[in-house]
Short mmCIF file of C-alpha atoms in Angstrom, two decimals:
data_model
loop_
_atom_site.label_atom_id
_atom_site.label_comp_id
_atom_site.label_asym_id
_atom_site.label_seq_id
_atom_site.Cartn_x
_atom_site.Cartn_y
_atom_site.Cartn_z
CA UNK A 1 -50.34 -62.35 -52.18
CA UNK A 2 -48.52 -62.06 -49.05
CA UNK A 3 -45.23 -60.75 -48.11
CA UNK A 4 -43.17 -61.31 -51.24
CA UNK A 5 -39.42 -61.42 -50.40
CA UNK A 6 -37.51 -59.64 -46.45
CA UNK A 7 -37.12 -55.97 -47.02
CA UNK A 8 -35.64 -53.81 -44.07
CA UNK A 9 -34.13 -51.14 -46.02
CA UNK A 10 -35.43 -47.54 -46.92
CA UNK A 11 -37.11 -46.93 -50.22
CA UNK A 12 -36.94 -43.13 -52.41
CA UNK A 13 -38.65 -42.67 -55.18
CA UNK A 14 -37.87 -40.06 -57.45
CA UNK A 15 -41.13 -38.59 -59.40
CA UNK A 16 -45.33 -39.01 -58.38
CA UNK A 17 -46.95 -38.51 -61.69
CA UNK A 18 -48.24 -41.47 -63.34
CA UNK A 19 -46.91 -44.35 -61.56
CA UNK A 20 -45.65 -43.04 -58.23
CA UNK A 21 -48.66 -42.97 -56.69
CA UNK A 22 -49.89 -46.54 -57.99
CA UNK A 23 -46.57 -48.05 -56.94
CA UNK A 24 -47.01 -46.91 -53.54
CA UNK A 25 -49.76 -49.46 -52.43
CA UNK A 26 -47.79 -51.92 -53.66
CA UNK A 27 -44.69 -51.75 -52.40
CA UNK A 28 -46.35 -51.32 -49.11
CA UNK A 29 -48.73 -54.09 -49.22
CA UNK A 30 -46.00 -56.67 -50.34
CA UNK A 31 -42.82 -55.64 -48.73
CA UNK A 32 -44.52 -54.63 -45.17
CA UNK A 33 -42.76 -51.78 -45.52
CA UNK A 34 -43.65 -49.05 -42.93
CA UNK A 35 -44.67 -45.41 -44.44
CA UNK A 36 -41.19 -44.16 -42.22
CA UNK A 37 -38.83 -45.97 -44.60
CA UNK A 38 -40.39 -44.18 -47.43
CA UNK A 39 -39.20 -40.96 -49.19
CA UNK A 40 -40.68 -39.23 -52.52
CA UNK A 41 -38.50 -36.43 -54.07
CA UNK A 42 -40.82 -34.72 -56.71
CA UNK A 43 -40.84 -31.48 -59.51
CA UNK A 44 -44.38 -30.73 -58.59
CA UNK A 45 -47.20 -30.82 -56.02
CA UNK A 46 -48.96 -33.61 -57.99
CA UNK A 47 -49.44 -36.76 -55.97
CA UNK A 48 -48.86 -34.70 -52.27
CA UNK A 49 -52.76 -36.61 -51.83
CA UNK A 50 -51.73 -39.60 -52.40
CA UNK A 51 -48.45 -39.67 -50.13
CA UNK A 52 -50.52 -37.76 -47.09
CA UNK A 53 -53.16 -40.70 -47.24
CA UNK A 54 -50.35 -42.92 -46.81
CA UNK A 55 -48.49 -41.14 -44.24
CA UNK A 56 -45.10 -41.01 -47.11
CA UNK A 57 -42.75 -37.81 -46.63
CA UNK A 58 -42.98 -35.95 -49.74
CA UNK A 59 -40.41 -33.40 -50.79
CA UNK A 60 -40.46 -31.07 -53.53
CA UNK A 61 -36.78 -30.76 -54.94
CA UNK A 62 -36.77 -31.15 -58.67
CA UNK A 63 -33.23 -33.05 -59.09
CA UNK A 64 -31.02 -31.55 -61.48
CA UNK A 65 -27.25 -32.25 -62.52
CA UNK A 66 -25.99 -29.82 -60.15
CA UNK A 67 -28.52 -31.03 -57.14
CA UNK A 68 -29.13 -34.57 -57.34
CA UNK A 69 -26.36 -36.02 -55.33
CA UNK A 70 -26.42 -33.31 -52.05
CA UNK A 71 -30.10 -34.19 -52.24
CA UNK A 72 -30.06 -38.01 -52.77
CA UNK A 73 -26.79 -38.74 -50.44
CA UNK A 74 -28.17 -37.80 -47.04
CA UNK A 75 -31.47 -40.15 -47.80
CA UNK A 76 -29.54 -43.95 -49.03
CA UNK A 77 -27.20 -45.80 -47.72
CA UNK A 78 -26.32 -49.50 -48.49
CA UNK A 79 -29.36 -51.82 -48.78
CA UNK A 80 -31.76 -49.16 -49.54
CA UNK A 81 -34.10 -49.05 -52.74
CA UNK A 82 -33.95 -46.20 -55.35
CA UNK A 83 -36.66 -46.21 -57.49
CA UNK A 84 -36.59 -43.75 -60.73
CA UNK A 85 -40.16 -42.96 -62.22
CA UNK A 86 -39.42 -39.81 -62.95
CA UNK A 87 -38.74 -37.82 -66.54
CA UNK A 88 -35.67 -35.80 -67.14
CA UNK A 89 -33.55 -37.29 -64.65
CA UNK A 90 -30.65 -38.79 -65.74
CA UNK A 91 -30.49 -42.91 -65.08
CA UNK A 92 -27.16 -43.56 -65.74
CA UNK A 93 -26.36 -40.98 -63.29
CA UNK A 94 -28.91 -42.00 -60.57
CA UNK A 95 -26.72 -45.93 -61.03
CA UNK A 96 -23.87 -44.14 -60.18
CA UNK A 97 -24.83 -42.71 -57.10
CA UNK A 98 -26.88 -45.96 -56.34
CA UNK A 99 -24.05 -47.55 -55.96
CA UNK A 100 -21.85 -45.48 -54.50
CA UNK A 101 -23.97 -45.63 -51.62
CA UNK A 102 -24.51 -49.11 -51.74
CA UNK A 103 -27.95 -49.15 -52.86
CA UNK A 104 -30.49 -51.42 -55.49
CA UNK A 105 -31.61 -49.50 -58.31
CA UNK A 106 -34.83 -49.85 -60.71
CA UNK A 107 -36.47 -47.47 -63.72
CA UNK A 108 -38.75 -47.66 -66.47
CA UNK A 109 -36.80 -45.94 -68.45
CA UNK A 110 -33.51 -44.63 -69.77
CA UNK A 111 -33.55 -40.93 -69.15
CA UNK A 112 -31.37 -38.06 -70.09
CA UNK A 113 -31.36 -34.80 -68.04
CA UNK A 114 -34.02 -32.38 -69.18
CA UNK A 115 -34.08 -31.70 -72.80
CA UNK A 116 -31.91 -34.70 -73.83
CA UNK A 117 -34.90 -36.06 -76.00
CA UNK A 118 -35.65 -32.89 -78.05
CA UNK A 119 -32.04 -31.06 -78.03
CA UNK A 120 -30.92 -30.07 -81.57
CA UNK A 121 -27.82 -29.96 -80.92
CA UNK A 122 -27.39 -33.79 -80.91
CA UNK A 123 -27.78 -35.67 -84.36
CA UNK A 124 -30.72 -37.73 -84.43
CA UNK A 125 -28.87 -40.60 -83.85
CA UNK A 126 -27.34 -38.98 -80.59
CA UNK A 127 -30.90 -38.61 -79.10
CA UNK A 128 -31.88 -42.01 -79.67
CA UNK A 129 -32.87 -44.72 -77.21
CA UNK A 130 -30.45 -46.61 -78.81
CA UNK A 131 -27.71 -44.35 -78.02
CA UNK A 132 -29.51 -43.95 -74.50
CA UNK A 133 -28.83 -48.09 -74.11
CA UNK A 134 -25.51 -47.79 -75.64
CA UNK A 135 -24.12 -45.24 -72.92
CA UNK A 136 -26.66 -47.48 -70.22
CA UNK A 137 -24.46 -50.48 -71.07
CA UNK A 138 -21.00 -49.12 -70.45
CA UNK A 139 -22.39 -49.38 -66.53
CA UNK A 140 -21.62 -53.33 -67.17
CA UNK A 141 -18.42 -52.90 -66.94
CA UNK A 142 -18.33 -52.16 -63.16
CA UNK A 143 -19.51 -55.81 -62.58
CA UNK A 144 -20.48 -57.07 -59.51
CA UNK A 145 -22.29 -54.47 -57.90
CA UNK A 146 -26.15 -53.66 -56.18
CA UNK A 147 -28.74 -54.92 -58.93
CA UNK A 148 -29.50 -52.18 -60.81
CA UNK A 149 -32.90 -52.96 -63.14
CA UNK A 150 -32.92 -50.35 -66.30
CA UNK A 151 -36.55 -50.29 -68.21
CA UNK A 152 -38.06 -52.89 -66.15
CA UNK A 153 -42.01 -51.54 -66.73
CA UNK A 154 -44.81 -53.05 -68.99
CA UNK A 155 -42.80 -51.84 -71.62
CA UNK A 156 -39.68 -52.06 -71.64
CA UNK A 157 -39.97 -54.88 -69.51
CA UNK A 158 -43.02 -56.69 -69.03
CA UNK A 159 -43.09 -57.54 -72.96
CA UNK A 160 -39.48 -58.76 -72.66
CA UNK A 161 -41.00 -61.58 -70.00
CA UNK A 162 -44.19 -62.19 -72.09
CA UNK A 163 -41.56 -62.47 -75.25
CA UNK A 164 -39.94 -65.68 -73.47
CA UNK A 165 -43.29 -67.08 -72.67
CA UNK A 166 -44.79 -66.74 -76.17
CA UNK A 167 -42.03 -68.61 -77.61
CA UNK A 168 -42.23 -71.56 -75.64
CA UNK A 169 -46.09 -71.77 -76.32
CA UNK A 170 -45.18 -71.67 -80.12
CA UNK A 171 -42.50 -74.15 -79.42
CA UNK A 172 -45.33 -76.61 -77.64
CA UNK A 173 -47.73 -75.91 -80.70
CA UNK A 174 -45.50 -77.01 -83.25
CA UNK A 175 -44.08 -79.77 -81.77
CA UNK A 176 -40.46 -78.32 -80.67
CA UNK A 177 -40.50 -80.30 -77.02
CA UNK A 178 -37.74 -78.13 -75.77
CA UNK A 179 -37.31 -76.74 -72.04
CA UNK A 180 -36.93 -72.80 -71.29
CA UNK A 181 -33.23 -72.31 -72.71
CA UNK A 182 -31.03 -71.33 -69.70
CA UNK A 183 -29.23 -68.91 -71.44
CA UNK A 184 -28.83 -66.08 -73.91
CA UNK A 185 -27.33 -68.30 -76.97
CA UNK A 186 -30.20 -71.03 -76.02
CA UNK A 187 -33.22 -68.22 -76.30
CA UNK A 188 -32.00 -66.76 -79.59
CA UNK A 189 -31.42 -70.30 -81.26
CA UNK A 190 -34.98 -71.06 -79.66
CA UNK A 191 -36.43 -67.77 -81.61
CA UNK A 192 -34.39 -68.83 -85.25
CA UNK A 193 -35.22 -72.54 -84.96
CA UNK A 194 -39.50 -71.36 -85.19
CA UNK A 195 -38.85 -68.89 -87.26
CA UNK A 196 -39.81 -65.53 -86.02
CA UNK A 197 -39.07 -63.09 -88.45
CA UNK A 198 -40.60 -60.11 -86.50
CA UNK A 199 -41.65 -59.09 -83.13
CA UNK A 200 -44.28 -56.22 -82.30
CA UNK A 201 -45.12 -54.84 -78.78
CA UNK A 202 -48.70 -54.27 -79.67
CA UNK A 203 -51.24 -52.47 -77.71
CA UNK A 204 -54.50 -50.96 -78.27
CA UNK A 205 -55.79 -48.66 -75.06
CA UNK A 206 -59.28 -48.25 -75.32
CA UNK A 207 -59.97 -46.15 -72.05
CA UNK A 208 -62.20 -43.03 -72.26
CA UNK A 209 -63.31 -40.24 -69.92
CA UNK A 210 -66.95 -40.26 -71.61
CA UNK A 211 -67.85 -37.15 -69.62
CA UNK A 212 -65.13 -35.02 -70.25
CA UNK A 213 -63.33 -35.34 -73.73
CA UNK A 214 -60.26 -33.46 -75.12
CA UNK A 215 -60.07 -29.90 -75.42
CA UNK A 216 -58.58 -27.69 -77.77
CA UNK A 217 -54.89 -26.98 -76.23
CA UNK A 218 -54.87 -30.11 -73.72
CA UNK A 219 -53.01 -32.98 -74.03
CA UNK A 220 -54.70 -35.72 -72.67
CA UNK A 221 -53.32 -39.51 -71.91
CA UNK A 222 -53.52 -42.37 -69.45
CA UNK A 223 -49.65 -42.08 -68.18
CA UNK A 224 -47.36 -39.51 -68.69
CA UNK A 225 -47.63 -36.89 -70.95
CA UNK A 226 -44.04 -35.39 -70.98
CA UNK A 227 -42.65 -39.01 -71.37
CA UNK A 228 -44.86 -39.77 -74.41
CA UNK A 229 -44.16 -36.56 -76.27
CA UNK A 230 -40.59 -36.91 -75.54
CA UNK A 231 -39.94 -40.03 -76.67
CA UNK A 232 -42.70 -39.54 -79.69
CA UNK A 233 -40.41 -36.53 -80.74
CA UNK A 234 -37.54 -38.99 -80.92
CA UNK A 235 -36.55 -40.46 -84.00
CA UNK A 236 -38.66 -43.58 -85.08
CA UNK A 237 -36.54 -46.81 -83.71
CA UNK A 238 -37.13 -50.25 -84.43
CA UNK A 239 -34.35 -53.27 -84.25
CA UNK A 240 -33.67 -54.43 -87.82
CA UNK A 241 -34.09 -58.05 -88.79
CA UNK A 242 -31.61 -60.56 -90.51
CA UNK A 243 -34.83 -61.20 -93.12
CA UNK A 244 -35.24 -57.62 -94.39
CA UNK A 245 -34.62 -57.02 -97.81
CA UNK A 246 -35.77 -53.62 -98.31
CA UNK A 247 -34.19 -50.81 -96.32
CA UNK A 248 -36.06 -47.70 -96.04
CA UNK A 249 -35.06 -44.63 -97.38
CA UNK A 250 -35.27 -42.85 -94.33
CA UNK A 251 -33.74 -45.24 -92.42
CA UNK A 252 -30.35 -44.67 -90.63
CA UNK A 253 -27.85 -46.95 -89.34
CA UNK A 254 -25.72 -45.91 -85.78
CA UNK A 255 -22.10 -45.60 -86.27
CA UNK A 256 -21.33 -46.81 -83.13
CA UNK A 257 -22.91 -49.99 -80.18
CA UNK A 258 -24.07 -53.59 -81.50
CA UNK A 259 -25.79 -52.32 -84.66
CA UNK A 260 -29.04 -54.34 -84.10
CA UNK A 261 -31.25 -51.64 -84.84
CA UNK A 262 -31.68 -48.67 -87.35
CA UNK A 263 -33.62 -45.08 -86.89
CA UNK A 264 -35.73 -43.28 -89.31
CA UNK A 265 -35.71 -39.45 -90.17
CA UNK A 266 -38.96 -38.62 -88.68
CA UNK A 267 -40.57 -38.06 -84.88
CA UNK A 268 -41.93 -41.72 -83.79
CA UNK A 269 -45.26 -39.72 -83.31
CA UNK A 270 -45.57 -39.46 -87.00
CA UNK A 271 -44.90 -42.73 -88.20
CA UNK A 272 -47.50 -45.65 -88.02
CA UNK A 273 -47.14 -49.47 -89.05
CA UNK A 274 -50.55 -51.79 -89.55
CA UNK A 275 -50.54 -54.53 -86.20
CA UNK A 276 -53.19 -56.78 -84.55
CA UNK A 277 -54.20 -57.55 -81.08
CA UNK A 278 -57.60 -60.18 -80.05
CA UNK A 279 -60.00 -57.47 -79.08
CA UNK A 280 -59.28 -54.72 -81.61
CA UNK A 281 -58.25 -57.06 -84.76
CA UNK A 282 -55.83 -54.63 -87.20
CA UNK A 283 -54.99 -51.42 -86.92
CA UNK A 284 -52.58 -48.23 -87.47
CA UNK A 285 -50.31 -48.10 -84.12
CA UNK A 286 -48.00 -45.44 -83.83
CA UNK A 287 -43.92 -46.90 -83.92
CA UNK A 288 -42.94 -45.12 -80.62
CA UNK A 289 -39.10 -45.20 -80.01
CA UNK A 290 -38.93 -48.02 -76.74
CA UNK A 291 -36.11 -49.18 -75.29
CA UNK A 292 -37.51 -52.84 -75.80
CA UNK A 293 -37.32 -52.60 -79.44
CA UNK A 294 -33.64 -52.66 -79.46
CA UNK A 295 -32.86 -55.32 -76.63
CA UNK A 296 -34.71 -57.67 -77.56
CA UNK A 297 -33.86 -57.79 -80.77
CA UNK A 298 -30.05 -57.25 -79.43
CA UNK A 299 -30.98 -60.16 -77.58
CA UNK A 300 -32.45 -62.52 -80.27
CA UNK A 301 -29.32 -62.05 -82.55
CA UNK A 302 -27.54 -65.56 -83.21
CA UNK A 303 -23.75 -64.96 -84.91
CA UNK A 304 -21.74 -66.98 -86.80
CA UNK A 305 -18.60 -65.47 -85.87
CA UNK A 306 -18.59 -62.25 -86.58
CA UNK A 307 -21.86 -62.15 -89.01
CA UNK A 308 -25.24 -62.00 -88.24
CA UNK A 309 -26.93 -65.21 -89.23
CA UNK A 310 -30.47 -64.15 -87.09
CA UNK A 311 -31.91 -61.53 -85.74
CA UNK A 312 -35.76 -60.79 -85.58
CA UNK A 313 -37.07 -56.81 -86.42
CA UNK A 314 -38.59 -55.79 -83.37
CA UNK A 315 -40.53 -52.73 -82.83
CA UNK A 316 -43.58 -50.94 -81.11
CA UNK A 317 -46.76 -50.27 -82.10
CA UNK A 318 -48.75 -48.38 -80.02
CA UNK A 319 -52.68 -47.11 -80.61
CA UNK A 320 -53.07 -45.04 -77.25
CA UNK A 321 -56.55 -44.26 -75.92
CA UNK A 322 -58.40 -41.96 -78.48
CA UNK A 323 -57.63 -38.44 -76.11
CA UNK A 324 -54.20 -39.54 -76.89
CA UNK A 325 -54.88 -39.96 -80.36
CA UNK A 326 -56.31 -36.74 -81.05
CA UNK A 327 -53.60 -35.09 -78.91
CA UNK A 328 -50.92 -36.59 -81.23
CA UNK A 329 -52.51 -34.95 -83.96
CA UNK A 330 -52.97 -31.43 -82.38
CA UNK A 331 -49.38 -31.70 -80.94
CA UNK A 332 -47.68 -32.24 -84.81
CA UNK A 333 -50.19 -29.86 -86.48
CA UNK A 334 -47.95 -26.93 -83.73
CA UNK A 335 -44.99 -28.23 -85.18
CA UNK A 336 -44.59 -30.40 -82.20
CA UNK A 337 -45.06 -27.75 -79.98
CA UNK A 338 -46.26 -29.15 -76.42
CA UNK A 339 -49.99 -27.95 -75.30
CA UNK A 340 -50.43 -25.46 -73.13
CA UNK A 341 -52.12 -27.72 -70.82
CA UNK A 342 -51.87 -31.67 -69.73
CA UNK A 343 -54.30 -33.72 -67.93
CA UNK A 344 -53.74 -37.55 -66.43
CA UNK A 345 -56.56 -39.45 -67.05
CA UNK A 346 -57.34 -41.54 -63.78
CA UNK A 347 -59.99 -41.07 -61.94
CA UNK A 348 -62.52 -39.59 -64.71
CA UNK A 349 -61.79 -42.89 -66.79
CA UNK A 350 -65.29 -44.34 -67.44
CA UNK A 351 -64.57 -48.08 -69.21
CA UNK A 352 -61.71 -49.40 -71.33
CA UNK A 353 -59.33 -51.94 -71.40
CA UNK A 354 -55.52 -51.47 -71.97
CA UNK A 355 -54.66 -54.68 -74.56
CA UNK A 356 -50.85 -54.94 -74.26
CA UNK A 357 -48.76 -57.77 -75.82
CA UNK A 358 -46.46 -58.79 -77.80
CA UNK A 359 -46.89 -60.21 -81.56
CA UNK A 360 -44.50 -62.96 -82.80
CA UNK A 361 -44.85 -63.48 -86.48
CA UNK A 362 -42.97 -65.72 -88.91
CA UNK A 363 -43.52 -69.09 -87.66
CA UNK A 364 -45.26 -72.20 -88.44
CA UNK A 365 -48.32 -70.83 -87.35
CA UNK A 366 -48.16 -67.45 -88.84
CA UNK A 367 -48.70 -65.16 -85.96
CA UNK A 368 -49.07 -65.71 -82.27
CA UNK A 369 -50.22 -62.52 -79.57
CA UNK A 370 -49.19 -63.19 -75.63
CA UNK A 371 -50.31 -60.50 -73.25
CA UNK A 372 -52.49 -58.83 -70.70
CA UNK A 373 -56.20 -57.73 -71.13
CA UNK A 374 -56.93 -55.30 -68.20
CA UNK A 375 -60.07 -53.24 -67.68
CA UNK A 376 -60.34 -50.05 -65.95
CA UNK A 377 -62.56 -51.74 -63.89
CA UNK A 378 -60.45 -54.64 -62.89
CA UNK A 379 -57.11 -52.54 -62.20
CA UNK A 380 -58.94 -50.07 -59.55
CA UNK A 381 -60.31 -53.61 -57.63
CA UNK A 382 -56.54 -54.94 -57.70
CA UNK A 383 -54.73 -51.52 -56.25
CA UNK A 384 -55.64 -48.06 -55.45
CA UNK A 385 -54.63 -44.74 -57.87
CA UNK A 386 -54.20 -47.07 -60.66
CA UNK A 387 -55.73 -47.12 -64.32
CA UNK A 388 -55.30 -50.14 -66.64
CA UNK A 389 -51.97 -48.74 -68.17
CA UNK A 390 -50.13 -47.98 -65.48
CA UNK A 391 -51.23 -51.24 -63.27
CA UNK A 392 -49.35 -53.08 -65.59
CA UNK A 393 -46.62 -50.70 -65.45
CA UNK A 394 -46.10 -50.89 -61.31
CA UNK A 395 -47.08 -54.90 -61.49
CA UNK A 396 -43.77 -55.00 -63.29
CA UNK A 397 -41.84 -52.46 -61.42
CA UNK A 398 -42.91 -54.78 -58.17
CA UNK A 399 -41.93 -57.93 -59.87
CA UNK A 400 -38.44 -56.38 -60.97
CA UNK A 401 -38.01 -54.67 -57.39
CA UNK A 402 -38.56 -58.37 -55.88
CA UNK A 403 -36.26 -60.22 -58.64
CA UNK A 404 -33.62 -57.70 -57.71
CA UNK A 405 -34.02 -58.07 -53.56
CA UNK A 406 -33.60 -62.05 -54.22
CA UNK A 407 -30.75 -61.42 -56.73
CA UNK A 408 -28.86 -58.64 -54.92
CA UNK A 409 -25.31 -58.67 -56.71
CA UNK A 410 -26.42 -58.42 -60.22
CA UNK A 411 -24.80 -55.25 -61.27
CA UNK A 412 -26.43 -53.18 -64.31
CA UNK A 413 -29.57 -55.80 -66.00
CA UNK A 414 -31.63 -55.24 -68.53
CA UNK A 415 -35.17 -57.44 -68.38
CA UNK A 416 -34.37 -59.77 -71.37
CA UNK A 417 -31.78 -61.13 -68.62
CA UNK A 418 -33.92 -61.88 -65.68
CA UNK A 419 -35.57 -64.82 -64.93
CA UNK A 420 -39.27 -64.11 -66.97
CA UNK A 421 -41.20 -66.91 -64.88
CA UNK A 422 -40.49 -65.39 -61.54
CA UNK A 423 -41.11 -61.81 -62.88
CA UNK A 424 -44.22 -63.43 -64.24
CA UNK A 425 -45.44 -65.23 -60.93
CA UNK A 426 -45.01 -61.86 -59.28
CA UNK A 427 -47.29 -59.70 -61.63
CA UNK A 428 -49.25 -62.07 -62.79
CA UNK A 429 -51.97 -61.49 -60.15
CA UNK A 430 -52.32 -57.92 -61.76
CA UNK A 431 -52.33 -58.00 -65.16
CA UNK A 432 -56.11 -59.04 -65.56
CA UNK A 433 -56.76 -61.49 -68.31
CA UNK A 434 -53.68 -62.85 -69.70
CA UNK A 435 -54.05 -65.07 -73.15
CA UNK A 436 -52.52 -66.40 -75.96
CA UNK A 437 -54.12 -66.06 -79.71
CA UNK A 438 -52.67 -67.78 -82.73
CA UNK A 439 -54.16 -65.43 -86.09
CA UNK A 440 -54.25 -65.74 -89.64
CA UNK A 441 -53.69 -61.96 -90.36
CA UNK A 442 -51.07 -60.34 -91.93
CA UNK A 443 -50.30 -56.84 -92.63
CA UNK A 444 -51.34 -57.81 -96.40
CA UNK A 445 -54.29 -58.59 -95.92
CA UNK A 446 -56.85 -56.97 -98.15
CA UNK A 447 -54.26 -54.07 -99.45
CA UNK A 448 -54.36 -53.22 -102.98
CA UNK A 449 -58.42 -53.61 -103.48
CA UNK A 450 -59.01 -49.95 -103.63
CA UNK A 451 -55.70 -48.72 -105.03
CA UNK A 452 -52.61 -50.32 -105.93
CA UNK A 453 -49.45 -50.24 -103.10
CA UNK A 454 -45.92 -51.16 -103.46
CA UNK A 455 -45.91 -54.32 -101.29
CA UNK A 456 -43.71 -57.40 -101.20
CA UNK A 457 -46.34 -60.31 -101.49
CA UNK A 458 -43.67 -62.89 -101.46
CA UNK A 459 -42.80 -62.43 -97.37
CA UNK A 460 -46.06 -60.42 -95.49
CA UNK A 461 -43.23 -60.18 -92.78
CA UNK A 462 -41.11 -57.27 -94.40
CA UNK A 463 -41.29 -53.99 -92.30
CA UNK A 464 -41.98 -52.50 -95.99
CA UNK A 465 -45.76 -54.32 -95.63
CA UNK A 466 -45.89 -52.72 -92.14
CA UNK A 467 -45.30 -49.70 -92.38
CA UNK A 468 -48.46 -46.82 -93.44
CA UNK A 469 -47.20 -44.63 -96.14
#
């Protein structure tokens, strides 16, 4: 791909952990941007390689409440890109300022200042992503204003796009000749007229570092360590569906925002649900708190006045690569206690393939996975300082930058509201294989051989026949 849309304004990016330094390449090789317009404001040394190849002034100023703005303000003005990969920096502030100055705005996440995930303090329904959205959404208000993109990565945000493109495949395979709704009403009707009862982002990540496993005390993972354990030590989040019949016991409505999704009394890190992808067939994926869970299934709710006639339960579940795995388990065994030690896996990655997608179940033809099957291999040939998981993380964050340059008055937007097949076109070129698969699983298949489980056989869609107790 060439030059993707005219760019003459400066770009900051705050944080160069995980995706930073991936996002770089990009941004330079499609917007023809010139290293001088380009500004990263980090916590820590990590990444200074990375910017010195590229010639990028790199400043270590760890933004805090009291900081950010005398910091930020000297280095935006109007037309100018700020792009948020960081962790504990707030987002709802950083929109703010963004537009105060007159500048775009884009992050892959909605963050709190530092300890917002983990304070105890706040109920566990006050340090939910759910609450996160419901304070993120208030910035709607201001209106017409520099497009500011919240969540906007693989996911949140690529799985909102590949969402929209799995149901019109399902809608061509069962005969619904309709064309791509145009608006919210239209994709929510679209999503109740085939049925889908429930909606999984589900991804297995099979890369390794065969040389140099986990140790005892390490945390290991293939993007960023402090964002996974602090959104694994939030409560467990999923939207709630119009076609569940059991609640859980440990489940938790908000008192407050839209009410499309409920919480659980237990870290996301703890709590598994049975899922499929192509490559890996079933498995146990952890349901990780996302900010995806809850708008799209806010998004997929049809009313009838003032009751809820459809709405699809929507959640994540997430096998990371097996470092990962084991780290989860070391990390609740301390009481979730962080290791004393972290390491990115990136360059020692030996094979693997991150299989990310998202699972549409209900329908005529049971259950259909759309997504992105990228190798290690592939993602280093498509873009320097990249692994599989975080190519399709700064594919997205490239698409959504672009989407938000050619739509520059937007205000606050969440990806369920941008245009999917123009986010698509742009990232498609890095997401390695993309496919469709229809399967006949469901999560009852083959339970209560070896011992008998409280199921509900007469809908295998109930989160109940999900979930791993």
């Amino acid at each position: 791909m060439s030059n993707l849309v005219s760019f003459g304004g400066n770009v900051v990016i705050i944080g160069f952990g995980s995706l930073g330094p991936g996002v770089l390449p990009l941004l330079l090789r499609h917007f023809n941007l010139d290293a001088s317009r380009v500004t990263i404001i980090t916590a820590e040394e990590r990444g200074r390689d990375v910017a010195n190849k590229y010639g990028v002034k790199f400043v270590i100023d760890p933004l805090t409440p009291d900081n950010y703005r005398d910091i930020l303000t000297p280095l935006l003005k109007k037309g100018d890109f700020l792009l948020n990969v960081s962790v504990d920096v707030s987002s709802v502030a950083l929109v703010e300022l963004a537009w105060e100055l007159g500048a775009f705005y884009l992050d892959t996440c909605i963050e709190p200042w530092a300890g917002g995930y983990t304070d105890p303090n706040l109920s566990p329904s006050e340090r939910s992503n759910y609450a996160l959205r419901d304070t993120a959404l208030k910035l709607k208000a201001a209106g017409k204003r520099p497009t500011a993109i919240m969540t906007c990565g693989a996911n949140p945000g690529l799985v909102s796009f590949f969402t929209k493109k799995a149901l019109l495949d399902i809608a061509r395979d069962t005969g619904i000749n309709t064309p791509p709704p145009v608006d919210r009403r239209g994709w929510a009707e679209l999503a109740e007229k085939l049925g889908v009862k429930t909606i999984h982002i589900a991804e297995r990540d099979t890369q390794v570092a065969a040389k140099k496993p986990k140790q005892v005390d390490e945390f290991v993972n293939t993007w960023s360590i402090d964002g996974f354990v602090g959104e694994g030590c939030q409560p467990a989040e999923l939207g709630w569906g119009s076609h569940e019949r059991h609640f859980p016991a440990d489940g938790r409505r908000h008192q407050f925002g839209s009410d499309c999704a409920i919480y659980l009394l237990r870290p996301g890190a703890s709590t598994q649900v049975r899922t499929w992808t192509p490559t890996e067939g079933p498995f146990h994926g952890y349901l990780i708190t996302h900010s995806e869970s809850i708008s799209i299934a806010d998004y997929f709710t049809v009313k009838s006045g003032d009751t809820v006639r459809y709405r699809p339960t929507v959640h994540y579940a997430y096998h990371p690569c097996d470092d990962a795995v084991l780290s989860v388990h070391e990390l609740a065994g301390k009481t979730w206690q962080q290791q004393s030690r972290q390491r990115l896996l990136m360059d020692e990655i030996t094979s693997g393939v991150d299989e990310l997608g998202v699972l549409l179940m209900g329908h005529a033809k049971g259950a259909y996975w759309y997504g992105s099957q990228l190798s290690i291999t592939e993602a280093r040939e498509l873009c320097p300082h990249n692994n599989a998981t975080s190519m399709q993380v700064t594919a997205t964050i490239l698409a959504g930058m672009v989407w938000a340059l050619e739509n520059p008055d937007r205000g606050m937007v969440e990806p369920d509201e941008m245009d999917f097949d123009r986010c698509l076109q742009v990232a498609m070129p890095y997401l390695g294989k993309v496919v469709g698969v229809y399967t006949g699983w469901t999560p009852l298949e083959k339970r209560g051989e070896l011992f008998p489980e409280d199921i509900d056989e007469d809908d295998p869609w109930q989160f109940k026949n999900f979930r791993v107790v």
